[in-house]
XYZ file of C-alpha atoms in Angstrom:
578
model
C -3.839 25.406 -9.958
C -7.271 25.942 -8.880
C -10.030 23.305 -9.155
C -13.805 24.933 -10.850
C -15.411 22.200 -9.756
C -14.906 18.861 -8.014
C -15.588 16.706 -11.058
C -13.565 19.117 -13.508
C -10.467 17.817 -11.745
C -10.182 15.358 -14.706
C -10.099 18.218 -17.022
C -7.983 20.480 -14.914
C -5.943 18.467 -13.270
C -5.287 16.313 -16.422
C -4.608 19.210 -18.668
C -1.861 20.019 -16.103
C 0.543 17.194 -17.792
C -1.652 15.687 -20.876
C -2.090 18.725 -22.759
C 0.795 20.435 -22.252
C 2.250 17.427 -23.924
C 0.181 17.648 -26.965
C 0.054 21.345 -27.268
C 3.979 21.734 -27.286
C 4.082 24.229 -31.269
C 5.362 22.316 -34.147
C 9.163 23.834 -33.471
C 9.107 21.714 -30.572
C 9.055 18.440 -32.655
C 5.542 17.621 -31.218
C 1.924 17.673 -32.357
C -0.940 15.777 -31.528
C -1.081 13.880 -35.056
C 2.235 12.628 -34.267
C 2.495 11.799 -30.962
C -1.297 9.720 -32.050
C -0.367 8.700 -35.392
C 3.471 7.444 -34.053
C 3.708 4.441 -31.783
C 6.521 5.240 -29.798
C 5.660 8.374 -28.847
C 2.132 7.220 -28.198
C 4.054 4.592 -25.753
C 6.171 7.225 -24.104
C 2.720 8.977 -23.951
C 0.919 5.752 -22.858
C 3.978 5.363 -20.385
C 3.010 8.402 -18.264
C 0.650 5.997 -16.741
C 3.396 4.282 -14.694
C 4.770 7.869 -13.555
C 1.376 8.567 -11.456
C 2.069 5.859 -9.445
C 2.908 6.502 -5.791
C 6.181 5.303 -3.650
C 6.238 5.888 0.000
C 9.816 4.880 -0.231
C 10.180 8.607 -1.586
C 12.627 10.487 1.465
C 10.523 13.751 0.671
C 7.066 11.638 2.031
C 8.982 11.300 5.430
C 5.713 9.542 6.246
C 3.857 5.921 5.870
C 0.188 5.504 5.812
C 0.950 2.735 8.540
C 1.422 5.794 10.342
C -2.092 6.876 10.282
C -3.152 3.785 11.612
C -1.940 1.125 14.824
C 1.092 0.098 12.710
C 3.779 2.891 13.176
C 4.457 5.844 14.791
C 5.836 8.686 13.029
C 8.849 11.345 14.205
C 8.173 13.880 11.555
C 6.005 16.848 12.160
C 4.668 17.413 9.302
C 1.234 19.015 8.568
C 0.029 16.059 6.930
C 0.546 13.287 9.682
C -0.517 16.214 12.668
C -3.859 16.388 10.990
C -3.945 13.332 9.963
C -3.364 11.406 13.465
C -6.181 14.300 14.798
C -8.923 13.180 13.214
C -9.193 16.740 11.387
C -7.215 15.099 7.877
C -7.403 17.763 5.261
C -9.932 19.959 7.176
C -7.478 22.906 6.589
C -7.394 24.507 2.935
C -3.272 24.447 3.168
C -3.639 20.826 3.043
C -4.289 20.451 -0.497
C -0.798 19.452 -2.111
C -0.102 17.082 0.947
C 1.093 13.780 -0.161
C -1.389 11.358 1.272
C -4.879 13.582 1.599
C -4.691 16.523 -0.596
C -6.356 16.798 -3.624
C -4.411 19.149 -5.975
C -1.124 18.426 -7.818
C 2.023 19.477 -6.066
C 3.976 22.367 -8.474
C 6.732 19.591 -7.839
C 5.460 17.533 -10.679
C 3.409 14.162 -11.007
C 4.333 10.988 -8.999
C 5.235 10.374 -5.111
C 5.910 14.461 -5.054
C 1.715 15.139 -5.616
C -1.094 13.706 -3.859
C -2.419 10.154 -4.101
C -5.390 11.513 -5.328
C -4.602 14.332 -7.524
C -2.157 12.148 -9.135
C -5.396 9.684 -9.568
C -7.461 12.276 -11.173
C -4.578 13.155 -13.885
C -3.886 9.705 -14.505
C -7.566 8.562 -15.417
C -7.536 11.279 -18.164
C -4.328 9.874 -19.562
C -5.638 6.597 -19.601
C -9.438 7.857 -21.263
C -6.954 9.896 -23.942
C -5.126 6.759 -24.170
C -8.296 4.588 -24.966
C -10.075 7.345 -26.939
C -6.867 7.837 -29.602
C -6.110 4.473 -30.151
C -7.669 4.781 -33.691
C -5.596 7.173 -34.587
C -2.465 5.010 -34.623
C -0.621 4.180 -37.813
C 2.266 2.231 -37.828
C 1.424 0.001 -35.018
C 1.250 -4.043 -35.191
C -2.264 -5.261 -33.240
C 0.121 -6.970 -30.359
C 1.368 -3.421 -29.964
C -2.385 -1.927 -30.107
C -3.324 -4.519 -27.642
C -0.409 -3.771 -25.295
C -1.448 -0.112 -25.482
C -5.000 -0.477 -24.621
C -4.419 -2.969 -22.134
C -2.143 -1.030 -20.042
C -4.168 1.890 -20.216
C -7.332 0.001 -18.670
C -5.473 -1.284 -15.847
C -4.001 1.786 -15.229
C -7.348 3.743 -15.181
C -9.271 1.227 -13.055
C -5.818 1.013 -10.446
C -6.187 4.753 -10.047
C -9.610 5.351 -9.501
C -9.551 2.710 -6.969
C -7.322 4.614 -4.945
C -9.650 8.059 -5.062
C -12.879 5.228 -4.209
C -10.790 3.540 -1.639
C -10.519 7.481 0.006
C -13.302 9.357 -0.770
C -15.796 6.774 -1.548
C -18.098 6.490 -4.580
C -17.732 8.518 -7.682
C -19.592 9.835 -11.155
C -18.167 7.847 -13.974
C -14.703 8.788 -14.998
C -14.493 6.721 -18.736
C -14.698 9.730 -20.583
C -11.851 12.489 -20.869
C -14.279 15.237 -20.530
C -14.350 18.409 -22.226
C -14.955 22.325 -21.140
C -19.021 21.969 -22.824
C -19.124 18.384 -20.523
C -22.084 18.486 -18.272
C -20.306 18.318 -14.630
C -23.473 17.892 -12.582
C -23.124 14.022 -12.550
C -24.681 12.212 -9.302
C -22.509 10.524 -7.029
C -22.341 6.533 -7.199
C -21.717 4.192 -4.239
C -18.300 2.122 -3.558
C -19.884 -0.980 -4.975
C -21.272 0.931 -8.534
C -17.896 2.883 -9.240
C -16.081 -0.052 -8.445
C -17.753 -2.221 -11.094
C -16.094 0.373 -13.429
C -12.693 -0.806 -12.215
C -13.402 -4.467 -12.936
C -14.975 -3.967 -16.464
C -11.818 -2.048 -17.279
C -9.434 -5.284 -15.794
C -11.810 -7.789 -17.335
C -10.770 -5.495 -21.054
C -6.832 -5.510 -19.575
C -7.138 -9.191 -18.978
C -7.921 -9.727 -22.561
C -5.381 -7.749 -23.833
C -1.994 -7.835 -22.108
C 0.787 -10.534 -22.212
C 1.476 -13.205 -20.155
C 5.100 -11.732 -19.737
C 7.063 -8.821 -21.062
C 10.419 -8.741 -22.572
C 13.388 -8.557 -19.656
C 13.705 -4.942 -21.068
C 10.237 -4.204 -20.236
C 10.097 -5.506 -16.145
C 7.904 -3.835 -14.524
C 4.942 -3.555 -16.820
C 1.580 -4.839 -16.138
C 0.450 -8.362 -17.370
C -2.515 -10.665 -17.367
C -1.516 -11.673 -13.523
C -1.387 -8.128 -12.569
C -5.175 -7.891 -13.997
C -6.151 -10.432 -12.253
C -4.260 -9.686 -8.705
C -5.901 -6.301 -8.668
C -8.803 -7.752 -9.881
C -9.865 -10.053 -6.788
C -8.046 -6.815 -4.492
C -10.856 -4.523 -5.536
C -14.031 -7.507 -5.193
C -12.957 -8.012 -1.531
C -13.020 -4.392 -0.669
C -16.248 -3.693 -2.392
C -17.456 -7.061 -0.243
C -15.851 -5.324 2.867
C -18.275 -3.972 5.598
C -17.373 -0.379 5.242
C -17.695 -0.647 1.642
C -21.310 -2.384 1.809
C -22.299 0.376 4.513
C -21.397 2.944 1.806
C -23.341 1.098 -0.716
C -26.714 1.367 1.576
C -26.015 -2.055 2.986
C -25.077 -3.380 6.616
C -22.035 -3.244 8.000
C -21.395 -7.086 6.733
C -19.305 -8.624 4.498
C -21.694 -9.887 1.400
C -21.257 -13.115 0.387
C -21.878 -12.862 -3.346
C -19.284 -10.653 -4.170
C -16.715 -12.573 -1.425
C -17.469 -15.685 -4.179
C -16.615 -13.261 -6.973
C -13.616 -12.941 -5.438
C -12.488 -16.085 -5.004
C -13.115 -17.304 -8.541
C -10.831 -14.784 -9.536
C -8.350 -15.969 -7.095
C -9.095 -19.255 -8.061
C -8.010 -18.431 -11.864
C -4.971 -16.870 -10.514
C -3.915 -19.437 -8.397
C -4.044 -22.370 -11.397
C -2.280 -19.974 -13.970
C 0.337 -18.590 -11.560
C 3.035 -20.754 -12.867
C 2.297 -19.730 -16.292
C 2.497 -15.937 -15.553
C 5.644 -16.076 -13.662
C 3.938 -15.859 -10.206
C 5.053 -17.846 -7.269
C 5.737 -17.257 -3.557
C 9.424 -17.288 -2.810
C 11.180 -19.599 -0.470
C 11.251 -19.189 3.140
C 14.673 -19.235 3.379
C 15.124 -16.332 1.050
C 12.071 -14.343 2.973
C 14.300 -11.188 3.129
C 15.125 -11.099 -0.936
C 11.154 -10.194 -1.532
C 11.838 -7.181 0.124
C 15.243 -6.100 -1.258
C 18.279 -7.378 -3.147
C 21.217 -6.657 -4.333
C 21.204 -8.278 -7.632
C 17.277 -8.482 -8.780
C 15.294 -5.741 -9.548
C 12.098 -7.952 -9.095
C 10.905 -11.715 -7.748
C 8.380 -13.765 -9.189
C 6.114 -12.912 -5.582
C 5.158 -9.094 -7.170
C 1.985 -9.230 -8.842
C 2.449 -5.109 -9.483
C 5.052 -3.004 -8.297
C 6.584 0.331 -9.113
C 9.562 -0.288 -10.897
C 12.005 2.128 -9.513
C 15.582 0.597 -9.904
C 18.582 0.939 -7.304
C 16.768 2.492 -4.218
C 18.746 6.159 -3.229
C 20.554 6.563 -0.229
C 18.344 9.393 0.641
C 15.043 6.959 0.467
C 16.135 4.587 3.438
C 18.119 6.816 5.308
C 15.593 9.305 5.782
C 12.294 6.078 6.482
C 14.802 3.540 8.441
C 17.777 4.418 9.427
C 18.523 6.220 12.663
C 21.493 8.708 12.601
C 23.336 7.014 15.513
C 23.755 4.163 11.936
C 24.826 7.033 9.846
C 21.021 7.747 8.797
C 18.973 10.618 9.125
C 15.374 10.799 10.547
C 14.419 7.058 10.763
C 10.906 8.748 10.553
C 8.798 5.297 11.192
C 8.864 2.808 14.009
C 6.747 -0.160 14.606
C 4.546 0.073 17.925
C 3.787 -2.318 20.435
C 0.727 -2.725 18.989
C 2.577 -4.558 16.069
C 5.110 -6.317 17.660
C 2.585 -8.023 19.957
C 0.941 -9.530 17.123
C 4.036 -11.776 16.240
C 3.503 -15.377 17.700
C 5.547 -17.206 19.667
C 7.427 -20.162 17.344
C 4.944 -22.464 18.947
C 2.278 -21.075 16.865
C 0.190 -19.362 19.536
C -0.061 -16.017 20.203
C 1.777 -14.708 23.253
C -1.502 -13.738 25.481
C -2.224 -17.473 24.993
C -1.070 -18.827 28.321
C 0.409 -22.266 26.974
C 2.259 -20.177 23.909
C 5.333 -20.080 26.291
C 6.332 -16.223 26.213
C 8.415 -15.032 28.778
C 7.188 -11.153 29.442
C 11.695 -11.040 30.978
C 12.336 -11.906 27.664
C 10.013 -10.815 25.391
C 11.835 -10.879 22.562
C 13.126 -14.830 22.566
C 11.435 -17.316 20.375
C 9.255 -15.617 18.386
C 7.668 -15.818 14.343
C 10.845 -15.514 12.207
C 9.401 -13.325 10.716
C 9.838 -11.230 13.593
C 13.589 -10.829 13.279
C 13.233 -10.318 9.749
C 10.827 -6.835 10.202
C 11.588 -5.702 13.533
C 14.947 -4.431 15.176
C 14.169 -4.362 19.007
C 16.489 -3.827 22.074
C 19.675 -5.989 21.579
C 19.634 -7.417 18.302
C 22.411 -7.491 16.641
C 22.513 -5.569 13.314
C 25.649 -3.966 11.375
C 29.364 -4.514 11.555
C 32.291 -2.325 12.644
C 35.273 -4.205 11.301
C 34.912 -7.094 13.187
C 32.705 -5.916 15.955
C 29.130 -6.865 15.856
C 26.594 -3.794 16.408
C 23.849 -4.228 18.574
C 20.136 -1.596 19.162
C 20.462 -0.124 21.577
C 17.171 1.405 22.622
C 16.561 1.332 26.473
C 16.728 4.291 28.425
C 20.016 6.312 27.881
C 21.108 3.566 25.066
C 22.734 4.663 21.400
C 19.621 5.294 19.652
C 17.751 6.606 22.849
C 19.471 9.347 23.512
C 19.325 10.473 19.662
C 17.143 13.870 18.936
C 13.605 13.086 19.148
C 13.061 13.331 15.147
C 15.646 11.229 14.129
C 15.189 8.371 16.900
C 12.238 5.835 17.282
C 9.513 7.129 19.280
C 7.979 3.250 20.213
C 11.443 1.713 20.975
C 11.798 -0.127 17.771
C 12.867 0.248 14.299
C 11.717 -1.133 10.626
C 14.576 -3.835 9.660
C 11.805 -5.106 6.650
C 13.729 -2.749 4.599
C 16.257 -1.815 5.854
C 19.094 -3.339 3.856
C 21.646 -4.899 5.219
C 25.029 -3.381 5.084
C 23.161 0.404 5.041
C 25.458 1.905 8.106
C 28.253 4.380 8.130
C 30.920 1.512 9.085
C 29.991 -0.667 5.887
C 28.870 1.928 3.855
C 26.329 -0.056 1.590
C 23.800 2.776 0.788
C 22.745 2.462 -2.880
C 23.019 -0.813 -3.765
C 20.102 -2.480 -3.993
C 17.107 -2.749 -5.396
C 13.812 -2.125 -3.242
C 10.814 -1.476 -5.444
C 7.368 -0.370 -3.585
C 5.114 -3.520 -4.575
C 1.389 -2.875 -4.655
C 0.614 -6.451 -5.030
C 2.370 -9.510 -4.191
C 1.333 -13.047 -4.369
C 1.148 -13.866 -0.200
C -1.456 -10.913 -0.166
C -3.671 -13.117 -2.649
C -3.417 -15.948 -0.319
C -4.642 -13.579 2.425
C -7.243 -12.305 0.672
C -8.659 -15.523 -0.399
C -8.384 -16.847 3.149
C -10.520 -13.669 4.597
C -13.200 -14.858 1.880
C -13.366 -17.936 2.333
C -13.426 -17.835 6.154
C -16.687 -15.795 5.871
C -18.185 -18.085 3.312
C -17.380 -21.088 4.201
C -15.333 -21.109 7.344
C -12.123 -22.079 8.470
C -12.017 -25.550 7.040
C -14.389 -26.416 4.425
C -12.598 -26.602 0.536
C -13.783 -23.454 -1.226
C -15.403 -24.434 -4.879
C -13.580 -21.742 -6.483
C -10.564 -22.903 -5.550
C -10.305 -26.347 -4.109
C -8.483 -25.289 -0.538
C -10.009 -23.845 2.344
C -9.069 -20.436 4.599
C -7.205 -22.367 7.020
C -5.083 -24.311 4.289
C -4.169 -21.049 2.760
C -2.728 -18.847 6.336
C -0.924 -22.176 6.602
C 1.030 -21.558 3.208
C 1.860 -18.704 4.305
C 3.061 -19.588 7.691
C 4.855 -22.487 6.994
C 7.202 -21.385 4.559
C 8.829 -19.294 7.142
C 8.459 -21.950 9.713
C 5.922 -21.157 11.632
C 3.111 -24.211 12.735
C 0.008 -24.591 11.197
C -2.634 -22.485 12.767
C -3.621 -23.921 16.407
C -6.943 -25.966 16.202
C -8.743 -24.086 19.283
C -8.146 -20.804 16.833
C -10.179 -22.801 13.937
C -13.379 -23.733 15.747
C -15.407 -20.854 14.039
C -15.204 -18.080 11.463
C -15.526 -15.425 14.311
C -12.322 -17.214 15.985
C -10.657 -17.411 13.050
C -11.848 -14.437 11.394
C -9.109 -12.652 14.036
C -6.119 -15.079 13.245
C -6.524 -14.171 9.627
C -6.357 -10.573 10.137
C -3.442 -10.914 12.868
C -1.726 -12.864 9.833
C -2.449 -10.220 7.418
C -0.809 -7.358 9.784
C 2.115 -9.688 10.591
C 2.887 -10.858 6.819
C 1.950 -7.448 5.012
C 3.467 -5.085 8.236
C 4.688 -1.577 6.473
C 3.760 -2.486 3.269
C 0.700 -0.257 2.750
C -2.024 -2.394 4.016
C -3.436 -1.657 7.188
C -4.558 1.856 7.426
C -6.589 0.542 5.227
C -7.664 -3.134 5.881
C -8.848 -1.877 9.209
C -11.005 1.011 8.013
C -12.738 -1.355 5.509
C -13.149 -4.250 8.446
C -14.863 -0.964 10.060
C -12.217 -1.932 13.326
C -10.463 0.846 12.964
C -12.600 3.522 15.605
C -11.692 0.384 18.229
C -7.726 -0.821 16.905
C -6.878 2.777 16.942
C -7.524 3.628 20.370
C -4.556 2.677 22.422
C -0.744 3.028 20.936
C 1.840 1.787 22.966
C 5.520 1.766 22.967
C 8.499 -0.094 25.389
C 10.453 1.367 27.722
C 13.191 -0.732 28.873
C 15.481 0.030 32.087
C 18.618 -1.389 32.630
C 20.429 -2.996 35.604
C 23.661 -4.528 34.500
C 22.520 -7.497 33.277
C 18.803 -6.859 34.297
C 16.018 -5.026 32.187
C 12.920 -4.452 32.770
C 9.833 -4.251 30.101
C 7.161 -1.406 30.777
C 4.562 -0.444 27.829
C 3.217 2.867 28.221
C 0.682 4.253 26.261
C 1.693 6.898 23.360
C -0.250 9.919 24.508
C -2.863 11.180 21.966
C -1.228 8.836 19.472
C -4.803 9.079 17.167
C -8.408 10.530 17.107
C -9.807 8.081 15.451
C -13.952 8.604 14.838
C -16.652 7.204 12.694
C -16.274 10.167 10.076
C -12.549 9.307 9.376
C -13.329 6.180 7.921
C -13.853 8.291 4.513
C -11.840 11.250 3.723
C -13.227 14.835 3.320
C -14.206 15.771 -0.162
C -13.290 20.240 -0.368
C -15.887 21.795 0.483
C -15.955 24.836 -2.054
C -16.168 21.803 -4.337
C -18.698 20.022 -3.135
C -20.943 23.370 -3.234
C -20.870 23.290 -6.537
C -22.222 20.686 -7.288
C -25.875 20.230 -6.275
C -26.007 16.184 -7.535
C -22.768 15.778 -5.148
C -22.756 14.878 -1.387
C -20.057 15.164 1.385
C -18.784 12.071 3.173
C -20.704 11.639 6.585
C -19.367 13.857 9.529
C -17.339 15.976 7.217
């Protein structure tokens, strides 16, 4: 399918699924009037909503955004990481179905099969179809109407962020637009198109529940509104964000207040929505389980049920485990940023890391994401498996796409059990979660710190930036932040983001975190792995660098918007460099 023009995406792209819906003849069962005028099928047509929504779980992504940034390093070879990690991102017209940076839908269908973006684009008109028919509706109750609505405003402000959060500002999307629709609509900044987002959760707010039915996990509620909410006022505070609105390259103050009032209101009603953090001794069940499909810590998830086989084998698990590609390993980069248990980070020289044994004493959480030379992991009857990643180990002498390419591997979701000798593929439950409480804590810290500093109680919500990191640290036992770290917001403006890449590491975060900090031209410019030699009983610890791991530049902190497209529209400009 072939875009006219760049704005006519809604109407293309959206008449891909939306129409064809409606249009089905009258022997099909289905005509507009009923599917308007009927609530359940204007639910199941609402519902499509949820269906746009991505999951880099999916085995045929064989990629993570952390990937694109200091996080991971990727074994595939796909099109869409090579470009990606060479600055050029979608420069190439093939591009456009790749997951991550095209920008038309996939003939695979809707969801984690099409692009982030094109997926966006259809899922806004949805939502404005949604909205617009609501009047239509006959036999629904108001709770029902109100459900409806509500959904469908969260939904379209959630997936316009992610086109902003890409390609920058935007026209105004609250219309589904027609073929006589005037397309020649001026380009907005971050900050303007995001204001859309938060009328549309401020209307959401109003109108969803509290909770949902046990039948119904997974839908949005008043928590979610809120959660995404404060999300979308700390990126449009962000520096890149308030360089794209014609500002400095600062964070501004205002909206970091904004924020935290809205964090503030979700922190006092957490209870009542179901929202908590989980216990540190049960870290690992926010990431998978068995048994629960969901935990009170996920704010908004995609609800996908028993995670496939297919979907870890192909991210996690090398084959030397009974896997396939184990396409993502953490760098050095990452596993650097753990702490030593002390509560200092391990260039501190009074932290206590020992560079023979680099591997001894460190965060919990640590062991909980990271598998690293010698730690034990799976059973073989009753012999304990161990990595085995130095030079001419198990997983080092694997094919080079199907073993890690940084010496480690992801063990954050990697269930346990998932081998060939205990055969536990299947069995549990691993949604991809958008939102989830600790992130709120981490976002109120960042705003805080800048507004108030480390210490001093913010107004909005009673604690300060320093009291909320140590939440977050001490329910996995880890020390309170170090004192010399909380002299000033420039000192501790680095521990919160250190805790931010430790606590949220592969969850979706940082490619993006450090393009909005405007870090990422500098984070980006050394990747290193381990290489580990063995002796008998002796290693030793070297840490190359990963040869042209990224070209990272000042244009590819926005994505490239097509250029045909752009051409046809005189109002419209291209992102900077592009």
């Amino acid at each position: 399918m072939k875009m006219k023009k760049l704005i006519i995406l809604l109407l293309g792209l959206g008449l891909f699924s939306c129409e064809r819906f409606l249009d089905r003849s009258p022997d099909q069962g289905v005509t507009e009037s009923e599917v308007f005028t009927n609530y359940e099928s204007y639910r199941a047509f609402n519902d499509q909503l949820y269906a746009y929504l991505d999951d880099y779980f999916d085995w045929r992504r064989r990629f993570d955004s952390g990937s694109f940034s200091d996080e991971t390093e990727n074994n595939s070879n796909w099109t869409v990481q090579n470009d990606m990690n060479a600055g050029g991102f979608y420069s190439k017209p093939g591009n456009a179905q790749q997951h991550e940076i095209g920008w038309e839908m996939s003939s695979h269908g809707i969801g984690s099969r099409s692009p982030v973006i094109a997926n966006g684009f259809q899922a806004i008109r949805a939502a404005n179809i949604s909205i617009e028919r609501i009047e239509l509706l006959e036999d629904a109750t108001q709770q029902q109407i109100d459900e409806l609505l509500g959904q469908a405003y969260f939904m379209r402000a959630w997936h316009y962020f992610q086109i902003l959060t890409r390609w920058g500002g935007m026209p105004e999307m609250s219309a589904s637009f027609t073929p006589d629709t005037d397309f020649n609509l001026p380009r907005r900044n971050f900050v303007e198109s995001a204001e859309d987002c938060l009328n549309d959760l401020d209307m959401a707010f109003e109108l969803l529940p509290i909770k949902w039915e046990l039948n119904q996990l997974g839908r949005v509620t008043k928590g979610s509104a809120l959660g995404l909410k404060e999300m979308i006022q700390l990126y449009m505070a962000s520096p890149l964000m308030q360089q794209h609105s014609g500002n400095s390259a600062t964070y501004n103050h205002e909206l970091l207040k904004a924020a935290m009032k809205t964090q503030g209101d979700l922190f006092r009603n957490a209870g009542e929505y179901g929202i908590a953090l989980l216990n540190g001794n049960n870290y690992r069940d926010i990431f998978y389980s068995e048994f629960e499909p969901a935990n009170s810590e996920y704010i908004f998830w995609r609800h996908t049920g028993v995670r496939s086989a297919q979907d870890v084998k192909n991210h996690f698990i090398p084959q030397s485990y009974g896997g396939a590609n184990a396409t993502t390993g953490p760098t050095q980069n990452t596993v650097d940023r753990y702490e030593m248990i002390t509560g200092l980070p391990i260039s501190d020289p009074d932290s206590g890391y020992d560079p023979s044994n680099p591997y001894e004493n460190r965060d919990p959480r640590f062991y909980n994401n990271v598998l690293y030379d010698g730690a034990p992991w799976g059973m073989n009857g009753e012999t304990q498996l161990y990595i085995e990643t130095y030079t001419d180990g198990r997983e080092d002498k694997l094919p080079i796409n199907q073993r890690s390419l940084t010496g480690y591997f992801v063990k954050k979701y990697w269930p346990e059990g998932s081998n060939r000798w205990e055969n536990r593929y299947g069995m549990h439950y691993m949604p991809w979660v958008f939102i989830r409480y600790a992130q709120v804590y981490l976002d109120f810290a960042e705003a805080a710190n800048e507004v108030y500093g480390p210490t001093a109680a913010a107004p909005e919500t009673g604690i300060s930036a320093v009291q909320a990191i140590n939440i977050i640290r001490n329910r996995v036992g880890m020390p309170d932040v170090n004192a010399k770290y909380t002299s000033s917001k420039e000192a501790f403006r680095d521990r919160i983001r250190n805790e931010r890449a430790v606590e949220l590491c592969f969850e979706g975060h940082r490619w993006f975190d450090s393009r909005r900090w405007k870090t990422a031209d500098q984070d980006y410019k050394t990747l290193r792995k381990v290489v580990i030699t063995k002796n008998g009983d002796d290693a030793t610890y070297e840490y190359p660098e990963i040869p042209n791991a990224r070209n990272f530049t000042e244009r590819n902190y926005w994505y490239p918007i097509p250029l045909e497209e752009v051409s046809k529209n005189e109002n419209f400009t291209q992102n900077p460099g592009w």
